[in-house]
Tab-separated table of C-alpha atoms and ligand atoms in Angstrom:
chain	number	residue	atom	x	y	z
A	242	UNK	CA	-23.732	-5.401	8.156
A	243	UNK	CA	-23.808	-8.187	6.049
A	244	UNK	CA	-21.688	-8.972	3.566
A	245	UNK	CA	-23.745	-11.590	1.338
A	246	UNK	CA	-21.542	-14.024	-0.820
A	247	UNK	CA	-22.347	-16.977	-3.398
A	248	UNK	CA	-24.062	-18.588	-0.953
A	249	UNK	CA	-26.928	-15.493	-1.973
A	250	UNK	CA	-26.525	-16.273	-4.984
A	251	UNK	CA	-29.788	-18.478	-6.806
A	252	UNK	CA	-29.394	-20.828	-9.949
A	253	UNK	CA	-26.454	-20.131	-12.030
A	254	UNK	CA	-26.509	-22.352	-15.012
A	255	UNK	CA	-26.803	-20.222	-17.977
A	256	UNK	CA	-25.727	-17.307	-16.139
A	257	UNK	CA	-22.571	-15.106	-16.992
A	258	UNK	CA	-21.332	-14.469	-13.412
A	259	UNK	CA	-17.875	-10.838	-13.707
A	260	UNK	CA	-15.498	-12.243	-11.600
A	261	UNK	CA	-13.791	-9.761	-10.418
A	262	UNK	CA	-10.680	-11.240	-9.168
A	263	UNK	CA	-6.963	-10.272	-8.196
A	264	UNK	CA	-4.170	-12.331	-10.738
A	265	UNK	CA	-1.685	-9.102	-9.921
A	266	UNK	CA	0.659	-11.505	-10.292
A	267	UNK	CA	4.549	-11.076	-9.904
A	268	UNK	CA	6.090	-11.210	-13.581
A	269	UNK	CA	10.056	-12.432	-14.030
A	270	UNK	CA	11.142	-12.091	-17.348
A	271	UNK	CA	7.401	-11.803	-18.886
A	272	UNK	CA	6.478	-15.312	-16.954
A	273	UNK	CA	4.478	-15.365	-13.207
A	274	UNK	CA	6.651	-15.697	-10.953
A	275	UNK	CA	4.630	-16.439	-7.688
A	276	UNK	CA	1.018	-18.342	-8.590
A	277	UNK	CA	-0.557	-17.575	-5.194
A	278	UNK	CA	-3.029	-15.256	-6.080
A	279	UNK	CA	-4.453	-17.332	-9.295
A	280	UNK	CA	-4.607	-20.174	-6.874
A	281	UNK	CA	-6.283	-18.505	-4.326
A	282	UNK	CA	-9.266	-17.099	-6.618
A	283	UNK	CA	-9.685	-20.766	-7.303
A	284	UNK	CA	-12.055	-22.289	-5.133
A	285	UNK	CA	-14.307	-19.342	-6.580
A	286	UNK	CA	-14.075	-20.369	-10.445
A	287	UNK	CA	-14.749	-24.097	-9.790
A	288	UNK	CA	-17.827	-23.740	-8.122
A	289	UNK	CA	-19.431	-21.352	-10.304
A	290	UNK	CA	-18.526	-23.876	-13.153
A	291	UNK	CA	-19.584	-26.031	-10.856
A	292	UNK	CA	-22.331	-24.641	-10.371
A	293	UNK	CA	-23.737	-24.019	-14.683
A	294	UNK	CA	-22.248	-20.225	-14.945
A	295	UNK	CA	-20.174	-19.040	-17.080
A	296	UNK	CA	-17.367	-16.648	-16.123
A	297	UNK	CA	-15.996	-13.238	-16.878
A	298	UNK	CA	-13.239	-13.045	-14.746
A	299	UNK	CA	-11.122	-9.246	-15.035
A	300	UNK	CA	-8.148	-8.209	-13.178
A	301	UNK	CA	-5.802	-5.502	-13.067
A	302	UNK	CA	-1.988	-6.096	-13.445
A	303	UNK	CA	1.208	-4.020	-12.739
A	304	UNK	CA	0.421	0.387	-12.369
A	305	UNK	CA	-0.143	1.207	-16.662
A	306	UNK	CA	-1.671	4.182	-15.158
A	307	UNK	CA	-5.239	4.170	-18.100
A	308	UNK	CA	-2.987	2.952	-20.976
A	309	UNK	CA	-1.700	-0.183	-22.749
A	310	UNK	CA	1.573	-1.382	-21.631
A	311	UNK	CA	2.568	-4.682	-23.709
A	312	UNK	CA	4.720	-6.134	-20.350
A	313	UNK	CA	1.318	-6.047	-18.151
A	314	UNK	CA	-1.128	-7.731	-20.302
A	315	UNK	CA	-2.636	-10.206	-19.053
A	316	UNK	CA	-1.453	-13.485	-21.696
A	317	UNK	CA	0.729	-14.592	-18.718
A	318	UNK	CA	-2.150	-14.958	-16.371
A	319	UNK	CA	-3.753	-16.329	-18.716
A	320	UNK	CA	-1.871	-19.208	-19.887
A	321	UNK	CA	-1.086	-19.519	-16.246
A	322	UNK	CA	-5.336	-19.670	-15.200
A	323	UNK	CA	-6.010	-22.029	-17.937
A	324	UNK	CA	-3.144	-25.256	-16.852
A	325	UNK	CA	-4.247	-24.576	-12.645
A	326	UNK	CA	-8.752	-24.121	-13.431
A	327	UNK	CA	-7.646	-27.572	-16.632
A	328	UNK	CA	-9.980	-25.619	-19.304
A	329	UNK	CA	-9.075	-23.147	-21.931
A	330	UNK	CA	-9.622	-19.643	-20.576
A	331	UNK	CA	-10.451	-17.203	-23.586
A	332	UNK	CA	-8.102	-14.298	-23.786
A	333	UNK	CA	-7.506	-12.157	-26.913
A	334	UNK	CA	-5.024	-9.117	-26.047
A	335	UNK	CA	-6.524	-5.801	-26.914
A	336	UNK	CA	-5.644	-2.456	-27.373
A	337	UNK	CA	-8.301	-1.256	-24.175
A	338	UNK	CA	-10.145	-3.041	-21.990
A	339	UNK	CA	-13.381	-3.681	-24.812
A	340	UNK	CA	-14.012	-3.144	-27.673
A	341	UNK	CA	-17.278	-4.866	-29.360
A	342	UNK	CA	-15.450	-7.997	-30.028
A	343	UNK	CA	-15.111	-8.568	-26.596
A	344	UNK	CA	-18.512	-7.845	-25.980
A	345	UNK	CA	-19.579	-9.997	-28.437
A	346	UNK	CA	-18.024	-12.421	-27.278
A	347	UNK	CA	-19.194	-12.420	-23.672
A	348	UNK	CA	-22.888	-12.125	-25.073
A	349	UNK	CA	-22.227	-15.267	-26.152
A	350	UNK	CA	-21.315	-17.042	-22.739
A	351	UNK	CA	-24.629	-17.197	-21.758
A	352	UNK	CA	-25.886	-20.200	-24.235
A	353	UNK	CA	-21.861	-21.926	-22.751
A	354	UNK	CA	-21.507	-22.282	-19.937
A	355	UNK	CA	-18.108	-23.866	-18.534
A	356	UNK	CA	-16.974	-21.211	-21.298
A	357	UNK	CA	-14.724	-18.965	-19.290
A	358	UNK	CA	-12.759	-15.419	-20.853
A	359	UNK	CA	-10.043	-13.507	-19.435
A	360	UNK	CA	-10.461	-9.760	-20.065
A	361	UNK	CA	-7.784	-7.701	-20.968
A	362	UNK	CA	-5.761	-5.786	-17.731
A	363	UNK	CA	-8.576	-3.456	-16.282
A	364	UNK	CA	-5.792	-0.284	-15.553
A	365	UNK	CA	-5.586	-0.287	-19.318
A	366	UNK	CA	-8.954	1.970	-19.183
A	367	UNK	CA	-8.250	5.212	-17.492
A	368	UNK	CA	-11.735	4.962	-16.429
A	369	UNK	CA	-11.015	1.960	-14.170
A	370	UNK	CA	-9.058	3.749	-12.151
A	371	UNK	CA	-10.738	6.809	-12.495
A	372	UNK	CA	-14.067	4.467	-11.330
A	373	UNK	CA	-15.860	5.707	-13.841
A	374	UNK	CA	-19.304	5.341	-14.350
A	375	UNK	CA	-20.030	4.731	-18.129
A	376	UNK	CA	-16.364	2.242	-17.792
A	377	UNK	CA	-18.575	0.216	-15.425
A	378	UNK	CA	-21.787	0.295	-17.305
A	379	UNK	CA	-20.008	-1.296	-20.142
A	380	UNK	CA	-18.271	-4.083	-18.155
A	381	UNK	CA	-21.661	-4.290	-16.409
A	382	UNK	CA	-23.308	-5.304	-19.787
A	383	UNK	CA	-21.326	-8.520	-20.344
A	384	UNK	CA	-22.760	-10.520	-17.675
A	385	UNK	CA	-25.887	-10.617	-15.407
A	386	UNK	CA	-24.188	-11.910	-11.554
A	387	UNK	CA	-20.915	-10.137	-10.376
A	388	UNK	CA	-19.050	-11.192	-7.467
A	389	UNK	CA	-16.159	-9.801	-6.128
A	390	UNK	CA	-12.905	-11.698	-4.578
A	391	UNK	CA	-10.371	-9.769	-4.703
A	392	UNK	CA	-9.748	-8.522	-1.461
A	393	UNK	CA	-5.746	-7.363	-2.489
A	394	UNK	CA	-8.372	-4.310	-4.683
A	395	UNK	CA	-11.552	-3.444	-2.193
A	396	UNK	CA	-9.642	-1.242	-0.577
A	397	UNK	CA	-9.348	1.885	-3.410
A	398	UNK	CA	-12.287	3.352	-5.407
A	399	UNK	CA	-11.542	1.677	-8.995
A	400	UNK	CA	-14.153	0.456	-11.107
A	401	UNK	CA	-14.578	-2.817	-11.599
A	402	UNK	CA	-14.996	-3.214	-7.386
A	403	UNK	CA	-17.031	0.327	-6.473
A	404	UNK	CA	-19.315	1.511	-10.033
A	405	UNK	CA	-19.459	-1.553	-10.867
A	406	UNK	CA	-21.653	-3.462	-8.082
A	407	UNK	CA	-23.146	-0.429	-8.122
A	408	UNK	CA	-24.634	-0.630	-11.602
A	409	UNK	CA	-25.148	-4.012	-11.146
A	410	UNK	CA	-27.521	-4.000	-8.222
A	411	UNK	CA	-29.139	-0.210	-9.537
A	412	UNK	CA	-30.332	-2.740	-12.810
A	413	UNK	CA	-31.207	-5.648	-10.073
A	414	UNK	CA	-28.814	-8.034	-10.767
A	415	UNK	CA	-26.595	-9.475	-7.582
A	416	UNK	CA	-23.274	-8.417	-6.399
A	417	UNK	CA	-22.149	-10.508	-4.143
A	418	UNK	CA	-18.334	-11.920	-1.924
A	419	UNK	CA	-16.420	-14.300	-4.014
A	420	UNK	CA	-15.125	-17.329	-1.412
A	421	UNK	CA	-12.215	-15.763	-0.885
A	422	UNK	CA	-13.399	-12.577	-0.237
A	423	UNK	CA	-15.820	-14.202	1.904
A	424	UNK	CA	-13.143	-15.612	3.855
A	425	UNK	CA	-10.624	-12.630	4.429
A	426	UNK	CA	-13.480	-10.669	5.645
A	427	UNK	CA	-14.162	-13.595	8.277
A	428	UNK	CA	-10.080	-13.542	9.562
A	429	UNK	CA	-9.440	-10.674	9.343
A	430	UNK	CA	-13.155	-9.257	11.612
A	431	UNK	CA	-11.986	-11.837	14.536
A	432	UNK	CA	-9.201	-9.221	14.445
A	433	UNK	CA	-11.211	-6.092	14.881
A	434	UNK	CA	-14.400	-7.188	17.205
A	435	UNK	CA	-13.734	-9.566	20.099
A	436	UNK	CA	-10.810	-10.762	19.758
A	437	UNK	CA	-9.581	-13.270	22.720
A	438	UNK	CA	-6.979	-11.282	24.609
A	439	UNK	CA	-3.856	-10.730	24.742
A	440	UNK	CA	-4.195	-8.953	21.288
A	441	UNK	CA	-0.957	-9.028	20.332
A	442	UNK	CA	-0.072	-7.305	16.909
A	443	UNK	CA	3.871	-6.942	15.339
A	444	UNK	CA	4.535	-4.562	12.564
A	445	UNK	CA	7.806	-4.141	11.029
A	446	UNK	CA	8.922	-2.918	7.237
A	447	UNK	CA	10.845	-0.345	6.115
A	448	UNK	CA	8.707	2.965	6.596
A	449	UNK	CA	7.022	3.601	9.371
A	450	UNK	CA	4.538	5.982	7.604
A	451	UNK	CA	3.422	3.313	5.229
A	452	UNK	CA	2.078	2.947	9.146
A	453	UNK	CA	1.250	5.476	10.759
A	454	UNK	CA	-2.445	4.989	10.199
A	455	UNK	CA	-2.600	1.368	11.471
A	456	UNK	CA	-0.254	1.723	14.099
A	457	UNK	CA	-2.907	4.365	15.643
A	458	UNK	CA	-6.118	2.234	15.627
A	459	UNK	CA	-4.212	-0.806	16.803
A	460	UNK	CA	-2.635	0.790	19.871
A	461	UNK	CA	-6.286	1.150	20.257
A	462	UNK	CA	-7.086	-2.608	20.244
A	463	UNK	CA	-4.347	-4.771	20.956
A	464	UNK	CA	-2.924	-5.061	24.453
A	465	UNK	CA	0.920	-5.472	22.825
A	466	UNK	CA	2.967	-3.884	19.582
A	467	UNK	CA	5.518	-5.082	18.867
A	468	UNK	CA	7.929	-2.533	16.594
A	469	UNK	CA	10.902	-4.464	14.190
A	470	UNK	CA	12.125	-3.420	10.995
A	471	UNK	CA	13.200	0.020	9.597
A	472	UNK	CA	10.011	1.664	11.375
A	473	UNK	CA	11.774	0.846	15.092
A	474	UNK	CA	14.424	3.392	14.058
A	475	UNK	CA	12.085	5.920	13.689
A	476	UNK	CA	11.037	5.321	17.019
A	477	UNK	CA	14.375	4.773	18.829
A	478	UNK	CA	15.620	7.993	17.037
A	479	UNK	CA	12.258	9.817	17.963
A	480	UNK	CA	13.790	9.101	21.422
A	481	UNK	CA	16.853	10.264	21.001
A	482	UNK	CA	18.704	7.266	20.260
A	483	UNK	CA	21.876	6.759	18.417
A	484	UNK	CA	20.821	4.756	14.572
A	485	UNK	CA	23.917	5.353	13.119
A	486	UNK	CA	22.491	5.312	8.701
A	487	UNK	CA	19.797	3.409	9.819
A	488	UNK	CA	16.442	3.998	7.541
A	489	UNK	CA	14.945	6.885	10.111
A	490	UNK	CA	12.114	9.544	8.648
A	491	UNK	CA	12.757	12.042	11.119
A	492	UNK	CA	9.646	14.259	10.030
A	493	UNK	CA	7.274	10.533	11.847
A	494	UNK	CA	8.737	12.064	14.829
A	495	UNK	CA	5.962	13.806	16.206
A	496	UNK	CA	3.751	10.570	15.188
A	497	UNK	CA	5.848	8.515	16.788
A	498	UNK	CA	6.441	9.991	20.458
A	499	UNK	CA	2.256	10.720	19.932
A	500	UNK	CA	1.648	6.684	19.363
A	501	UNK	CA	3.989	5.370	22.706
A	502	UNK	CA	2.502	8.126	24.783
A	503	UNK	CA	-1.009	6.914	24.244
A	504	UNK	CA	0.287	3.668	24.077
A	505	UNK	CA	0.811	4.351	27.819
A	506	UNK	CA	-1.914	5.881	28.208
A	507	UNK	CA	-3.199	2.967	27.760
A	508	UNK	CA	-1.387	0.265	29.205
A	509	UNK	CA	-0.825	-1.319	25.842
A	510	UNK	CA	3.136	-2.711	25.650
A	511	UNK	CA	4.755	-1.326	23.843
A	512	UNK	CA	8.188	-3.689	22.505
A	513	UNK	CA	11.300	-1.816	20.665
A	514	UNK	CA	14.396	-4.140	19.719
A	515	UNK	CA	16.635	-4.318	22.349
A	516	UNK	CA	19.416	-5.471	20.301
A	517	UNK	CA	19.870	-5.246	15.881
A	518	UNK	CA	22.203	-6.497	13.545
A	519	UNK	CA	24.331	-3.699	12.000
A	520	UNK	CA	26.544	-3.680	8.514
A	521	UNK	CA	27.588	-0.556	6.581
A	522	UNK	CA	26.461	-1.387	3.661
A	523	UNK	CA	23.195	-4.373	1.912
A	524	UNK	CA	25.218	-7.061	1.105
A	525	UNK	CA	25.636	-11.041	1.812
A	526	UNK	CA	29.563	-9.771	2.154
A	527	UNK	CA	29.195	-7.067	4.512
A	528	UNK	CA	30.728	-7.319	8.304
A	529	UNK	CA	27.831	-7.779	10.208
A	530	UNK	CA	27.822	-7.280	14.153
A	531	UNK	CA	25.041	-7.173	16.784
A	532	UNK	CA	24.950	-3.654	18.602
A	533	UNK	CA	22.261	-2.333	21.925
A	534	UNK	CA	18.784	-0.914	19.032
A	535	UNK	CA	20.020	2.683	20.372
A	536	UNK	CA	23.416	2.846	19.761
A	537	UNK	CA	24.186	1.939	15.861
A	538	UNK	CA	27.378	3.014	14.740
A	539	UNK	CA	27.819	6.159	12.854
A	540	UNK	CA	28.311	4.412	8.998
A	541	UNK	CA	26.356	1.599	9.651
A	542	UNK	CA	22.877	0.298	9.768
A	543	UNK	CA	20.244	-2.308	10.990
A	544	UNK	CA	19.624	-3.913	8.886
A	545	UNK	CA	18.119	-6.761	11.286
A	546	UNK	CA	16.856	-7.398	14.646
A	547	UNK	CA	19.076	-8.620	16.654
A	548	UNK	CA	19.008	-12.363	18.886
A	549	UNK	CA	18.241	-10.442	22.051
A	550	UNK	CA	15.742	-8.785	20.707
A	551	UNK	CA	13.779	-12.379	19.050
A	552	UNK	CA	13.651	-13.564	22.473
A	553	UNK	CA	12.319	-10.977	24.101
A	554	UNK	CA	9.120	-10.819	21.521
A	555	UNK	CA	9.066	-14.602	20.952
A	556	UNK	CA	8.273	-14.264	25.305
A	557	UNK	CA	5.381	-11.798	24.600
A	558	UNK	CA	4.158	-13.625	21.320
A	559	UNK	CA	3.994	-17.044	23.478
A	560	UNK	CA	1.487	-15.466	25.902
A	561	UNK	CA	-0.394	-14.090	22.902
A	562	UNK	CA	-3.929	-15.276	22.273
A	563	UNK	CA	-4.575	-13.654	18.752
A	564	UNK	CA	-1.818	-12.654	16.639
A	565	UNK	CA	-1.455	-10.037	13.755
A	566	UNK	CA	1.629	-9.146	11.585
A	567	UNK	CA	2.923	-7.611	9.438
A	568	UNK	CA	5.957	-6.169	8.078
A	569	UNK	CA	9.535	-8.066	8.518
A	570	UNK	CA	11.958	-7.829	10.953
A	571	UNK	CA	14.630	-7.126	8.421
A	572	UNK	CA	16.113	-7.174	5.296
A	573	UNK	CA	15.299	-10.380	5.400
A	574	UNK	CA	15.751	-11.044	1.422
A	575	UNK	CA	19.852	-11.210	2.434
A	576	UNK	CA	20.353	-13.902	4.358
A	577	UNK	CA	22.676	-12.482	6.895
A	578	UNK	CA	20.086	-10.015	7.449
A	579	UNK	CA	16.925	-12.970	8.390
A	580	UNK	CA	17.232	-14.239	10.941
A	581	UNK	CA	15.405	-11.640	13.001
A	582	UNK	CA	12.197	-12.035	10.805
A	583	UNK	CA	12.403	-16.580	10.230
A	584	UNK	CA	13.198	-16.223	14.126
A	585	UNK	CA	9.537	-13.725	14.934
A	586	UNK	CA	7.558	-15.824	11.925
A	587	UNK	CA	8.801	-19.309	14.324
A	588	UNK	CA	7.508	-17.613	17.014
A	589	UNK	CA	4.199	-17.216	16.371
A	590	UNK	CA	3.643	-20.546	13.975
A	591	UNK	CA	4.211	-22.559	17.645
A	592	UNK	CA	2.177	-19.740	19.583
A	593	UNK	CA	-1.276	-20.961	20.352
A	594	UNK	CA	-3.042	-18.177	19.376
A	595	UNK	CA	-5.311	-16.899	16.442
A	596	UNK	CA	-2.313	-15.595	13.707
A	597	UNK	CA	-2.535	-13.731	10.753
A	598	UNK	CA	-0.432	-12.689	8.237
A	599	UNK	CA	-0.890	-9.735	6.329
A	600	UNK	CA	1.618	-8.426	3.743
A	601	UNK	CA	3.518	-9.362	0.259
A	602	UNK	CA	6.976	-9.465	2.075
A	603	UNK	CA	6.016	-10.798	5.141
A	604	UNK	CA	3.286	-14.030	3.915
A	605	UNK	CA	6.663	-14.518	1.326
A	606	UNK	CA	8.835	-14.850	4.456
A	607	UNK	CA	6.343	-17.517	5.612
A	608	UNK	CA	6.246	-19.667	2.593
A	609	UNK	CA	9.742	-18.998	2.303
A	610	UNK	CA	10.451	-20.875	6.009
A	611	UNK	CA	7.875	-23.414	5.441
A	612	UNK	CA	5.304	-21.543	8.094
A	613	UNK	CA	2.468	-21.363	6.629
A	614	UNK	CA	0.455	-23.962	8.292
A	615	UNK	CA	0.994	-22.279	11.817
A	616	UNK	CA	-0.392	-19.711	10.485
A	617	UNK	CA	-4.943	-19.684	10.882
A	618	UNK	CA	-5.194	-17.014	7.988
A	619	UNK	CA	-2.478	-15.410	5.259
A	620	UNK	CA	-4.121	-12.861	3.426
A	621	UNK	CA	-3.343	-11.661	-0.050
A	622	UNK	CA	-3.800	-8.109	1.034
A	623	UNK	CA	-1.225	-6.033	2.332
A	624	UNK	CA	-2.390	-2.189	1.619
A	625	UNK	CA	-6.469	-4.309	2.281
A	626	UNK	CA	-5.532	-5.725	5.008
A	627	UNK	CA	-4.350	-2.631	6.988
A	628	UNK	CA	-7.013	-0.223	5.756
A	629	UNK	CA	-9.598	-3.377	6.823
A	630	UNK	CA	-8.384	-3.540	10.174
A	631	UNK	CA	-8.425	0.206	10.986
A	632	UNK	CA	-11.926	-0.278	10.749
A	633	UNK	CA	-12.429	1.946	8.088
A	634	UNK	CA	-15.583	1.549	5.668
A	635	UNK	CA	-13.996	-0.376	2.336
A	636	UNK	CA	-15.894	0.752	-0.801
A	637	UNK	CA	-14.974	-3.057	-2.339
A	638	UNK	CA	-16.621	-4.343	0.544
A	639	UNK	CA	-20.221	-1.825	1.214
A	640	UNK	CA	-20.207	-2.638	-2.060
A	641	UNK	CA	-21.118	-6.357	-0.628
A	642	UNK	CA	-23.304	-5.869	2.502
A	643	UNK	CA	-26.628	-5.224	3.494
A	644	UNK	CA	-28.223	-4.125	6.694
A	645	UNK	CA	-29.160	-7.601	8.288
B	842	ADP	P1	5.112	-6.529	3.414
B	842	ADP	O1	5.466	-5.674	1.521
B	842	ADP	O2	4.785	-7.351	4.378
B	842	ADP	O3	3.936	-5.447	4.216
B	842	ADP	P2	6.503	-4.058	3.912
B	842	ADP	O4	6.736	-4.267	1.560
B	842	ADP	O5	6.358	-2.891	4.313
B	842	ADP	O6	6.519	-5.491	4.393
B	842	ADP	O7	8.223	-4.515	4.100
B	842	ADP	C1	9.295	-5.075	3.314
B	842	ADP	C2	10.498	-4.268	2.604
B	842	ADP	O8	11.192	-3.742	4.318
B	842	ADP	C3	11.834	-5.160	2.840
B	842	ADP	O9	11.776	-5.787	1.735
B	842	ADP	C4	12.945	-5.409	3.640
B	842	ADP	O10	13.560	-5.277	3.027
B	842	ADP	C5	11.993	-3.801	4.145
B	842	ADP	N1	13.129	-3.601	5.981
B	842	ADP	C6	12.514	-4.425	6.869
B	842	ADP	N2	13.757	-3.758	7.628
B	842	ADP	C7	15.200	-2.840	7.392
B	842	ADP	C8	15.381	-2.532	7.867
B	842	ADP	N3	16.702	-2.492	9.226
B	842	ADP	N4	15.789	-1.387	6.938
B	842	ADP	C9	16.027	-1.457	5.692
B	842	ADP	N5	15.298	-2.133	4.703
B	842	ADP	C10	14.461	-2.859	5.920
B	843	MG	MG1	5.635	-5.055	0.480
């Protein structure tokens, strides 16, 4: 399949382009705490504007669940977007997404290239998450061309990424991927196709249940799977290790045993941390010490991988030619439990491999340690990148593909 992109679009002067962006930024006290996602979609917005289009930009923000929620309005995003774009961004707080005023304002856009309208939070309308066709048809009425740049949302069958491009295509109007989405698909496809080997995946994070299907599919394709973070304890406990009060999911013991058996069958290295940093509580002041990972004392939790584990992981990473990293090795948000994540991230950044990181917290760690340059791609979509790497057809991408 071939993904249609901005290169497939003809003349754009005088055209109204609907851009589904991922502007789902973290807000703190009403202000945007991290502008990464807004900046990531700039290549698409500026290219479209330079080509003479006017824009209707739309995104979801948070989880308002189909209702108007004053804390999830797009106002702060509009301000930031205007600042970064260096132009006026027209945004009006509305009690819903669409009304006659919004529709009229978008209609006039055809005569005013360079104008940018930002719609209210798409999830204020229950039709968004329901992939509602009637809602999609009203959105389709706002523009002549559809561009999806919201990689973080392509795994969800929601109206703005699924029903809307279908409706546009049915009406003979183009629906294509923006530059960010194009870049995400290109980088992740390199891991899905025939990656240079050895292919090493490093997984961490809190819950193994979030990533079991990822583990199941990666084990079929990688040469080594390194597992850190709290999810390692479910693997260790399933084999009878003492994990103290570490985060474990006993209802997943069968699944992780199956994954381990499958890895053995395929000759895939499944590497768990040799040692961990344990403490009685998750605080900066807590008394911590390093223990073998299967000997965490009662009353303590494993909160980071230990120095020997970092060394072991780094050795495997150094030999890799393709690396995927998703999920921190410990509670890296707290300095005393950050050495594992930092050590592994540093090893990946220093490896001579094609290296991709995904997941909100993992990317935050890469940035915090200033290691971004050591990675070939930092994926802006956590859930979307994992589902893509499972080889699943994602609704938001399928709508933009055609047979070659
Ligand atoms: P990502 O956002 O990169 O996909 P996740 O959301 O899956 O990552 O996991 C990140 C969270 O996992 C972090 O908040 C981190 O504190 C937590 N975590 C990692 N290791 C542990 C651990 N040993 N115990 C408790 N929480 C952990
Ligand atoms: Mg996360």
